PDB file of C-alpha atoms and ligand atoms in Angstrom:
ATOM      1  CA  MET A   1      88.131  39.342 159.998  1.00 72.00           C
ATOM      2  CA  SER A   2      86.604  42.809 160.011  1.00 70.00           C
ATOM      3  CA  SER A   3      87.326  44.682 156.783  1.00 72.00           C
ATOM      4  CA  THR A   4      86.546  48.076 158.275  1.00 84.00           C
ATOM      5  CA  ARG A   5      88.697  50.348 160.384  1.00 94.00           C
ATOM      6  CA  GLU A   6      86.109  50.764 163.114  1.00 96.00           C
ATOM      7  CA  THR A   7      87.708  50.312 166.513  1.00 98.00           C
ATOM      8  CA  GLU A   8      86.232  48.290 169.377  1.00 98.00           C
ATOM      9  CA  HIS A   9      87.616  50.744 171.925  1.00 98.00           C
ATOM     10  CA  PRO A  10      88.573  54.426 171.679  1.00 98.00           C
ATOM     11  CA  ILE A  11      92.106  55.077 170.398  1.00 98.00           C
ATOM     12  CA  HIS A  12      93.947  57.947 168.791  1.00 98.00           C
ATOM     13  CA  PRO A  13      92.954  58.099 165.088  1.00 98.00           C
ATOM     14  CA  LEU A  14      96.621  57.869 164.064  1.00 98.00           C
ATOM     15  CA  PHE A  15      96.514  54.101 164.585  1.00 98.00           C
ATOM     16  CA  THR A  16      93.771  53.508 162.033  1.00 98.00           C
ATOM     17  CA  GLN A  17      94.860  56.291 159.682  1.00 98.00           C
ATOM     18  CA  ARG A  18      98.198  54.552 159.068  1.00 98.00           C
ATOM     19  CA  TRP A  19      97.924  51.950 156.370  1.00 98.00           C
ATOM     20  CA  SER A  20     100.069  50.567 153.554  1.00 98.00           C
ATOM     21  CA  PRO A  21      98.959  51.934 150.191  1.00 98.00           C
ATOM     22  CA  ARG A  22     100.716  51.024 146.941  1.00 98.00           C
ATOM     23  CA  ALA A  23      99.831  54.193 145.008  1.00 97.00           C
ATOM     24  CA  PHE A  24     102.452  56.934 145.155  1.00 97.00           C
ATOM     25  CA  THR A  25     102.496  60.183 143.202  1.00 97.00           C
ATOM     26  CA  GLY A  26     106.071  59.680 141.994  1.00 96.00           C
ATOM     27  CA  GLU A  27     107.054  63.027 143.508  1.00 97.00           C
ATOM     28  CA  ALA A  28     110.355  63.304 145.340  1.00 98.00           C
ATOM     29  CA  ILE A  29     110.532  63.935 149.072  1.00 97.00           C
ATOM     30  CA  SER A  30     113.170  66.168 150.605  1.00 97.00           C
ATOM     31  CA  GLU A  31     116.112  64.879 152.559  1.00 96.00           C
ATOM     32  CA  GLU A  32     114.673  66.700 155.575  1.00 97.00           C
ATOM     33  CA  GLN A  33     111.374  64.782 155.266  1.00 98.00           C
ATOM     34  CA  LEU A  34     113.295  61.529 155.088  1.00 98.00           C
ATOM     35  CA  LEU A  35     115.438  62.406 158.096  1.00 98.00           C
ATOM     36  CA  THR A  36     112.299  63.289 160.090  1.00 98.00           C
ATOM     37  CA  LEU A  37     111.048  59.727 159.578  1.00 98.00           C
ATOM     38  CA  LEU A  38     114.363  58.260 160.660  1.00 98.00           C
ATOM     39  CA  GLU A  39     114.429  60.586 163.665  1.00 99.00           C
ATOM     40  CA  ALA A  40     111.076  59.211 164.856  1.00 99.00           C
ATOM     41  CA  ALA A  41     112.409  55.665 164.500  1.00 99.00           C
ATOM     42  CA  ARG A  42     115.491  56.635 166.485  1.00 98.00           C
ATOM     43  CA  TRP A  43     113.345  57.054 169.610  1.00 98.00           C
ATOM     44  CA  ALA A  44     111.881  53.562 169.562  1.00 99.00           C
ATOM     45  CA  PRO A  45     112.301  51.465 172.705  1.00 98.00           C
ATOM     46  CA  SER A  46     114.751  48.548 172.673  1.00 98.00           C
ATOM     47  CA  ALA A  47     116.025  45.918 175.089  1.00 98.00           C
ATOM     48  CA  TYR A  48     118.801  47.475 177.196  1.00 97.00           C
ATOM     49  CA  ASN A  49     118.512  50.484 174.847  1.00 97.00           C
ATOM     50  CA  ALA A  50     120.774  48.539 172.462  1.00 97.00           C
ATOM     51  CA  GLN A  51     119.135  50.218 169.405  1.00 98.00           C
ATOM     52  CA  PRO A  52     119.959  47.326 167.039  1.00 98.00           C
ATOM     53  CA  TRP A  53     118.289  48.949 163.990  1.00 98.00           C
ATOM     54  CA  ARG A  54     120.310  50.383 161.123  1.00 98.00           C
ATOM     55  CA  TRP A  55     118.892  52.077 158.035  1.00 98.00           C
ATOM     56  CA  ILE A  56     120.138  52.237 154.472  1.00 98.00           C
ATOM     57  CA  HIS A  57     118.117  54.893 152.693  1.00 98.00           C
ATOM     58  CA  VAL A  58     117.993  55.781 149.012  1.00 98.00           C
ATOM     59  CA  ARG A  59     115.931  58.335 147.188  1.00 97.00           C
ATOM     60  CA  ARG A  60     114.758  57.695 143.633  1.00 96.00           C
ATOM     61  CA  ASP A  61     116.745  59.344 140.855  1.00 91.00           C
ATOM     62  CA  THR A  62     120.002  58.748 142.697  1.00 95.00           C
ATOM     63  CA  ALA A  63     122.655  56.213 141.742  1.00 95.00           C
ATOM     64  CA  HIS A  64     121.957  54.226 144.921  1.00 96.00           C
ATOM     65  CA  TRP A  65     118.345  53.472 143.977  1.00 98.00           C
ATOM     66  CA  ALA A  66     118.743  50.832 141.240  1.00 98.00           C
ATOM     67  CA  PRO A  67     120.650  48.095 143.116  1.00 98.00           C
ATOM     68  CA  ILE A  68     118.151  48.133 145.984  1.00 98.00           C
ATOM     69  CA  PHE A  69     115.068  48.526 143.799  1.00 98.00           C
ATOM     70  CA  GLU A  70     116.179  45.646 141.541  1.00 98.00           C
ATOM     71  CA  SER A  71     116.433  43.325 144.541  1.00 98.00           C
ATOM     72  CA  LEU A  72     112.665  43.633 145.097  1.00 98.00           C
ATOM     73  CA  VAL A  73     110.434  40.895 143.698  1.00 98.00           C
ATOM     74  CA  GLU A  74     108.659  41.802 140.479  1.00 97.00           C
ATOM     75  CA  PHE A  75     105.315  42.319 142.217  1.00 96.00           C
ATOM     76  CA  ASN A  76     106.783  44.902 144.568  1.00 97.00           C
ATOM     77  CA  GLN A  77     108.797  46.594 141.794  1.00 97.00           C
ATOM     78  CA  GLY A  78     105.515  47.079 139.949  1.00 96.00           C
ATOM     79  CA  TRP A  79     104.197  49.595 142.471  1.00 96.00           C
ATOM     80  CA  ALA A  80     107.297  50.638 144.444  1.00 97.00           C
ATOM     81  CA  GLN A  81     108.797  52.191 141.278  1.00 96.00           C
ATOM     82  CA  HIS A  82     106.717  55.304 142.040  1.00 96.00           C
ATOM     83  CA  ALA A  83     107.864  55.624 145.654  1.00 98.00           C
ATOM     84  CA  ALA A  84     110.144  58.521 146.560  1.00 98.00           C
ATOM     85  CA  ALA A  85     112.520  56.514 148.742  1.00 98.00           C
ATOM     86  CA  LEU A  86     113.398  52.988 149.774  1.00 98.00           C
ATOM     87  CA  LEU A  87     114.616  52.271 153.274  1.00 98.00           C
ATOM     88  CA  VAL A  88     116.330  48.993 154.080  1.00 99.00           C
ATOM     89  CA  LEU A  89     115.926  48.177 157.752  1.00 99.00           C
ATOM     90  CA  VAL A  90     118.685  45.931 159.036  1.00 99.00           C
ATOM     91  CA  SER A  91     119.602  44.939 162.573  1.00 99.00           C
ATOM     92  CA  ALA A  92     122.737  44.046 164.513  1.00 98.00           C
ATOM     93  CA  LYS A  93     122.439  40.451 165.701  1.00 98.00           C
ATOM     94  CA  GLN A  94     124.787  41.020 168.647  1.00 98.00           C
ATOM     95  CA  ALA A  95     125.114  43.752 171.265  1.00 98.00           C
ATOM     96  CA  VAL A  96     127.322  44.551 174.213  1.00 96.00           C
ATOM     97  CA  PHE A  97     124.947  44.300 177.179  1.00 95.00           C
ATOM     98  CA  PRO A  98     125.540  45.932 180.579  1.00 92.00           C
ATOM     99  CA  GLY A  99     128.041  43.967 182.671  1.00 93.00           C
ATOM    100  CA  LYS A 100     129.251  41.917 179.682  1.00 94.00           C
ATOM    101  CA  PRO A 101     132.782  42.521 178.382  1.00 95.00           C
ATOM    102  CA  ALA A 102     131.998  41.684 174.759  1.00 96.00           C
ATOM    103  CA  ALA A 103     129.155  41.397 172.303  1.00 96.00           C
ATOM    104  CA  THR A 104     126.712  38.515 172.765  1.00 97.00           C
ATOM    105  CA  PRO A 105     123.641  37.506 170.734  1.00 98.00           C
ATOM    106  CA  ASN A 106     120.789  39.982 171.058  1.00 98.00           C
ATOM    107  CA  ALA A 107     117.573  37.946 171.129  1.00 98.00           C
ATOM    108  CA  TRP A 108     115.499  41.101 170.575  1.00 98.00           C
ATOM    109  CA  HIS A 109     117.200  42.534 167.478  1.00 98.00           C
ATOM    110  CA  SER A 110     114.231  41.855 165.199  1.00 98.00           C
ATOM    111  CA  PHE A 111     111.592  42.662 167.792  1.00 98.00           C
ATOM    112  CA  ASP A 112     113.169  46.039 168.527  1.00 98.00           C
ATOM    113  CA  SER A 113     113.649  46.811 164.840  1.00 98.00           C
ATOM    114  CA  GLY A 114     109.934  46.193 164.402  1.00 98.00           C
ATOM    115  CA  ALA A 115     109.280  48.889 166.991  1.00 99.00           C
ATOM    116  CA  ALA A 116     111.507  51.257 165.005  1.00 99.00           C
ATOM    117  CA  TRP A 117     109.605  50.442 161.787  1.00 98.00           C
ATOM    118  CA  ALA A 118     106.281  51.157 163.522  1.00 98.00           C
ATOM    119  CA  SER A 119     107.558  54.504 164.789  1.00 99.00           C
ATOM    120  CA  LEU A 120     108.711  55.411 161.298  1.00 99.00           C
ATOM    121  CA  ALA A 121     105.381  54.377 159.803  1.00 99.00           C
ATOM    122  CA  PHE A 122     103.368  56.463 162.267  1.00 99.00           C
ATOM    123  CA  GLN A 123     105.617  59.474 161.676  1.00 99.00           C
ATOM    124  CA  ALA A 124     105.088  59.033 157.936  1.00 98.00           C
ATOM    125  CA  THR A 125     101.330  59.262 158.474  1.00 98.00           C
ATOM    126  CA  LEU A 126     101.794  62.348 160.654  1.00 98.00           C
ATOM    127  CA  SER A 127     103.986  63.861 157.913  1.00 98.00           C
ATOM    128  CA  GLY A 128     101.353  63.241 155.225  1.00 98.00           C
ATOM    129  CA  LEU A 129     103.443  60.466 153.653  1.00 98.00           C
ATOM    130  CA  ALA A 130     102.717  56.822 152.947  1.00 98.00           C
ATOM    131  CA  SER A 131     104.977  53.962 153.993  1.00 98.00           C
ATOM    132  CA  HIS A 132     104.764  50.325 152.927  1.00 98.00           C
ATOM    133  CA  ALA A 133     106.970  47.533 154.286  1.00 99.00           C
ATOM    134  CA  MET A 134     108.040  44.699 151.995  1.00 98.00           C
ATOM    135  CA  ALA A 135     109.307  41.204 152.731  1.00 98.00           C
ATOM    136  CA  GLY A 136     109.369  40.453 149.016  1.00 98.00           C
ATOM    137  CA  PHE A 137     113.018  40.875 148.033  1.00 98.00           C
ATOM    138  CA  ASP A 138     115.969  38.698 147.034  1.00 98.00           C
ATOM    139  CA  GLU A 139     117.964  38.530 150.260  1.00 98.00           C
ATOM    140  CA  PRO A 140     121.445  37.655 148.867  1.00 98.00           C
ATOM    141  CA  ARG A 141     121.087  40.218 146.103  1.00 98.00           C
ATOM    142  CA  LEU A 142     120.030  42.958 148.517  1.00 98.00           C
ATOM    143  CA  ARG A 143     122.778  42.012 150.966  1.00 98.00           C
ATOM    144  CA  GLU A 144     125.323  42.387 148.176  1.00 98.00           C
ATOM    145  CA  ALA A 145     123.786  45.666 147.005  1.00 98.00           C
ATOM    146  CA  ILE A 146     124.093  47.302 150.415  1.00 98.00           C
ATOM    147  CA  GLN A 147     127.358  45.514 151.322  1.00 98.00           C
ATOM    148  CA  LEU A 148     125.825  44.132 154.512  1.00 98.00           C
ATOM    149  CA  PRO A 149     128.058  41.884 156.657  1.00 98.00           C
ATOM    150  CA  GLU A 150     126.683  38.657 158.189  1.00 98.00           C
ATOM    151  CA  THR A 151     126.702  40.331 161.610  1.00 98.00           C
ATOM    152  CA  HIS A 152     123.478  42.032 160.543  1.00 98.00           C
ATOM    153  CA  ALA A 153     120.069  40.713 159.481  1.00 99.00           C
ATOM    154  CA  ILE A 154     117.882  42.265 156.818  1.00 99.00           C
ATOM    155  CA  GLU A 155     114.491  42.939 158.399  1.00 98.00           C
ATOM    156  CA  THR A 156     112.500  44.602 155.639  1.00 98.00           C
ATOM    157  CA  VAL A 157     112.530  47.155 152.842  1.00 99.00           C
ATOM    158  CA  ILE A 158     110.158  50.093 153.203  1.00 99.00           C
ATOM    159  CA  ALA A 159     108.783  52.188 150.354  1.00 98.00           C
ATOM    160  CA  VAL A 160     108.007  55.785 151.295  1.00 98.00           C
ATOM    161  CA  GLY A 161     106.427  58.546 149.268  1.00 98.00           C
ATOM    162  CA  LYS A 162     103.559  60.893 148.760  1.00 98.00           C
ATOM    163  CA  PRO A 163     100.267  59.004 148.602  1.00 97.00           C
ATOM    164  CA  GLY A 164      98.974  58.880 145.053  1.00 96.00           C
ATOM    165  CA  ARG A 165      95.741  58.185 143.237  1.00 94.00           C
ATOM    166  CA  PRO A 166      94.746  54.516 143.074  1.00 94.00           C
ATOM    167  CA  ASP A 167      93.848  54.892 139.381  1.00 91.00           C
ATOM    168  CA  ARG A 168      97.599  55.032 138.645  1.00 81.00           C
ATOM    169  CA  LEU A 169      97.803  51.388 139.685  1.00 91.00           C
ATOM    170  CA  PRO A 170      97.272  48.341 137.473  1.00 89.00           C
ATOM    171  CA  GLU A 171      93.708  47.077 137.790  1.00 91.00           C
ATOM    172  CA  ALA A 172      94.492  44.084 140.010  1.00 89.00           C
ATOM    173  CA  LEU A 173      96.137  46.333 142.582  1.00 93.00           C
ATOM    174  CA  ARG A 174      93.527  49.060 142.316  1.00 94.00           C
ATOM    175  CA  ALA A 175      90.888  46.752 143.769  1.00 90.00           C
ATOM    176  CA  ARG A 176      93.104  46.071 146.801  1.00 92.00           C
ATOM    177  CA  GLU A 177      93.975  49.731 147.382  1.00 96.00           C
ATOM    178  CA  THR A 178      91.879  50.205 150.484  1.00 95.00           C
ATOM    179  CA  PRO A 179      92.690  50.024 154.205  1.00 96.00           C
ATOM    180  CA  ASN A 180      92.155  46.514 155.549  1.00 96.00           C
ATOM    181  CA  GLY A 181      90.740  45.336 158.862  1.00 97.00           C
ATOM    182  CA  ARG A 182      91.925  43.399 161.851  1.00 97.00           C
ATOM    183  CA  LEU A 183      91.055  40.299 163.853  1.00 96.00           C
ATOM    184  CA  PRO A 184      88.701  40.913 166.764  1.00 96.00           C
ATOM    185  CA  LEU A 185      90.533  41.907 169.926  1.00 97.00           C
ATOM    186  CA  ALA A 186      89.110  38.822 171.682  1.00 96.00           C
ATOM    187  CA  ASP A 187      91.003  36.625 169.165  1.00 96.00           C
ATOM    188  CA  VAL A 188      94.377  38.107 170.051  1.00 96.00           C
ATOM    189  CA  ALA A 189      94.223  39.214 173.705  1.00 97.00           C
ATOM    190  CA  PHE A 190      93.514  36.752 176.518  1.00 97.00           C
ATOM    191  CA  GLU A 191      93.147  37.232 180.228  1.00 97.00           C
ATOM    192  CA  GLY A 192      95.483  35.112 182.318  1.00 97.00           C
ATOM    193  CA  ARG A 193      96.362  32.317 179.929  1.00 97.00           C
ATOM    194  CA  PHE A 194      96.811  31.594 176.240  1.00 97.00           C
ATOM    195  CA  LYS A 195      93.791  30.379 174.272  1.00 94.00           C
ATOM    196  CA  SER A 196      94.044  28.695 170.900  1.00 90.00           C
ATOM    197  CA  ASN A 197      91.714  29.988 168.205  1.00 76.00           C
ATOM    198  CA  SER A 198      92.080  27.005 165.928  1.00 56.00           C
TER     199      SER A 198
HETATM  200  C1  LIG B   1     107.302  42.851 157.435  1.00 83.27           C
HETATM  201  C2  LIG B   1     106.260  43.169 156.392  1.00 83.27           C
HETATM  202  C3  LIG B   1     106.388  42.678 155.113  1.00 83.27           C
HETATM  203  C4  LIG B   1     105.460  42.998 154.109  1.00 83.27           C
HETATM  204  N1  LIG B   1     105.698  42.596 152.818  1.00 83.27           N
HETATM  205  C5  LIG B   1     104.924  43.080 151.819  1.00 83.27           C
HETATM  206  C6  LIG B   1     105.304  42.870 150.455  1.00 83.27           C
HETATM  207  O1  LIG B   1     106.331  42.269 150.148  1.00 83.27           O
HETATM  208  N2  LIG B   1     104.486  43.369 149.499  1.00 83.27           N
HETATM  209  C7  LIG B   1     103.348  44.078 149.800  1.00 83.27           C
HETATM  210  O2  LIG B   1     102.669  44.525 148.867  1.00 83.27           O
HETATM  211  N3  LIG B   1     102.966  44.307 151.094  1.00 83.27           N
HETATM  212  C8  LIG B   1     103.748  43.844 152.110  1.00 83.27           C
HETATM  213  N4  LIG B   1     103.420  44.117 153.433  1.00 83.27           N
HETATM  214  C9  LIG B   1     102.218  44.901 153.768  1.00 83.27           C
HETATM  215  C10 LIG B   1     101.186  44.096 154.574  1.00 83.27           C
HETATM  216  O3  LIG B   1     100.471  43.254 153.708  1.00 83.27           O
HETATM  217  C11 LIG B   1     100.261  45.078 155.332  1.00 83.27           C
HETATM  218  O4  LIG B   1     101.038  45.800 156.275  1.00 83.27           O
HETATM  219  C12 LIG B   1      99.144  44.332 156.049  1.00 83.27           C
HETATM  220  O5  LIG B   1      98.215  43.792 155.128  1.00 83.27           O
HETATM  221  C13 LIG B   1      98.384  45.264 156.987  1.00 83.27           C
HETATM  222  O6  LIG B   1      97.846  46.347 156.269  1.00 83.27           O
HETATM  223  P1  LIG B   1      98.153  47.866 156.633  1.00 83.27           P
HETATM  224  O7  LIG B   1      99.641  48.029 156.765  1.00 83.27           O
HETATM  225  O8  LIG B   1      97.586  48.637 155.463  1.00 83.27           O
HETATM  226  O9  LIG B   1      97.453  48.170 157.920  1.00 83.27           O
HETATM  227  C14 LIG B   1     104.334  43.792 154.431  1.00 83.27           C
HETATM  228  C15 LIG B   1     104.181  44.278 155.740  1.00 83.27           C
HETATM  229  C16 LIG B   1     105.128  43.984 156.711  1.00 83.27           C
HETATM  230  C17 LIG B   1     104.964  44.568 158.109  1.00 83.27           C
END
């Protein structure tokens, strides 16, 4: 896997400029900055425009922070403690689709929420902020913390903040604090039919 961010084909630099650092300055971000990120996510595409994503957002130094932060695994707490905000992305597992009288399972709730996360992440880059998604959290504990009913799935928790200096990080993380690469395009995109790489 290439460890550089050189592209094989020309694209807008935004796509390689976005990455997931773990170093944050610890500075707060304004409510307006946070709402700008959520606004970008609001315009993501979704099946039948069902918009299954829902956000629970907390800024550090508010009473809402601790229960969500403490649900993160220790590794993520180690660096996310300096983020300015945590966003829990959850999704509605059912939707009322056109022509249907009641809610039915929405097979695309996670897929569409992923599109919303990507939009938010790209807006963060455009806003001069860093965003970092995390799957490392205690699901029942987080569900309890945000009072989430079983009708909704927890997709991810996202740390957002001003990008900081890597030398603030513990040594093990400092070495990893660099944008990573991607598989070659030929390994992931096939003409006409699926090809196995293995
Ligand atoms: C759904 C999801 C869960 C992730 N979980 C974690 C996590 O728990 N801890 C962490 O440090 N990074 C986590 N990451 C970050 C990925 O490792 C990172 O996005 C990936 O290596 C690609 O790097 P880039 O985002 O810098 O381009 C997660 C990313 C995603 C999208």
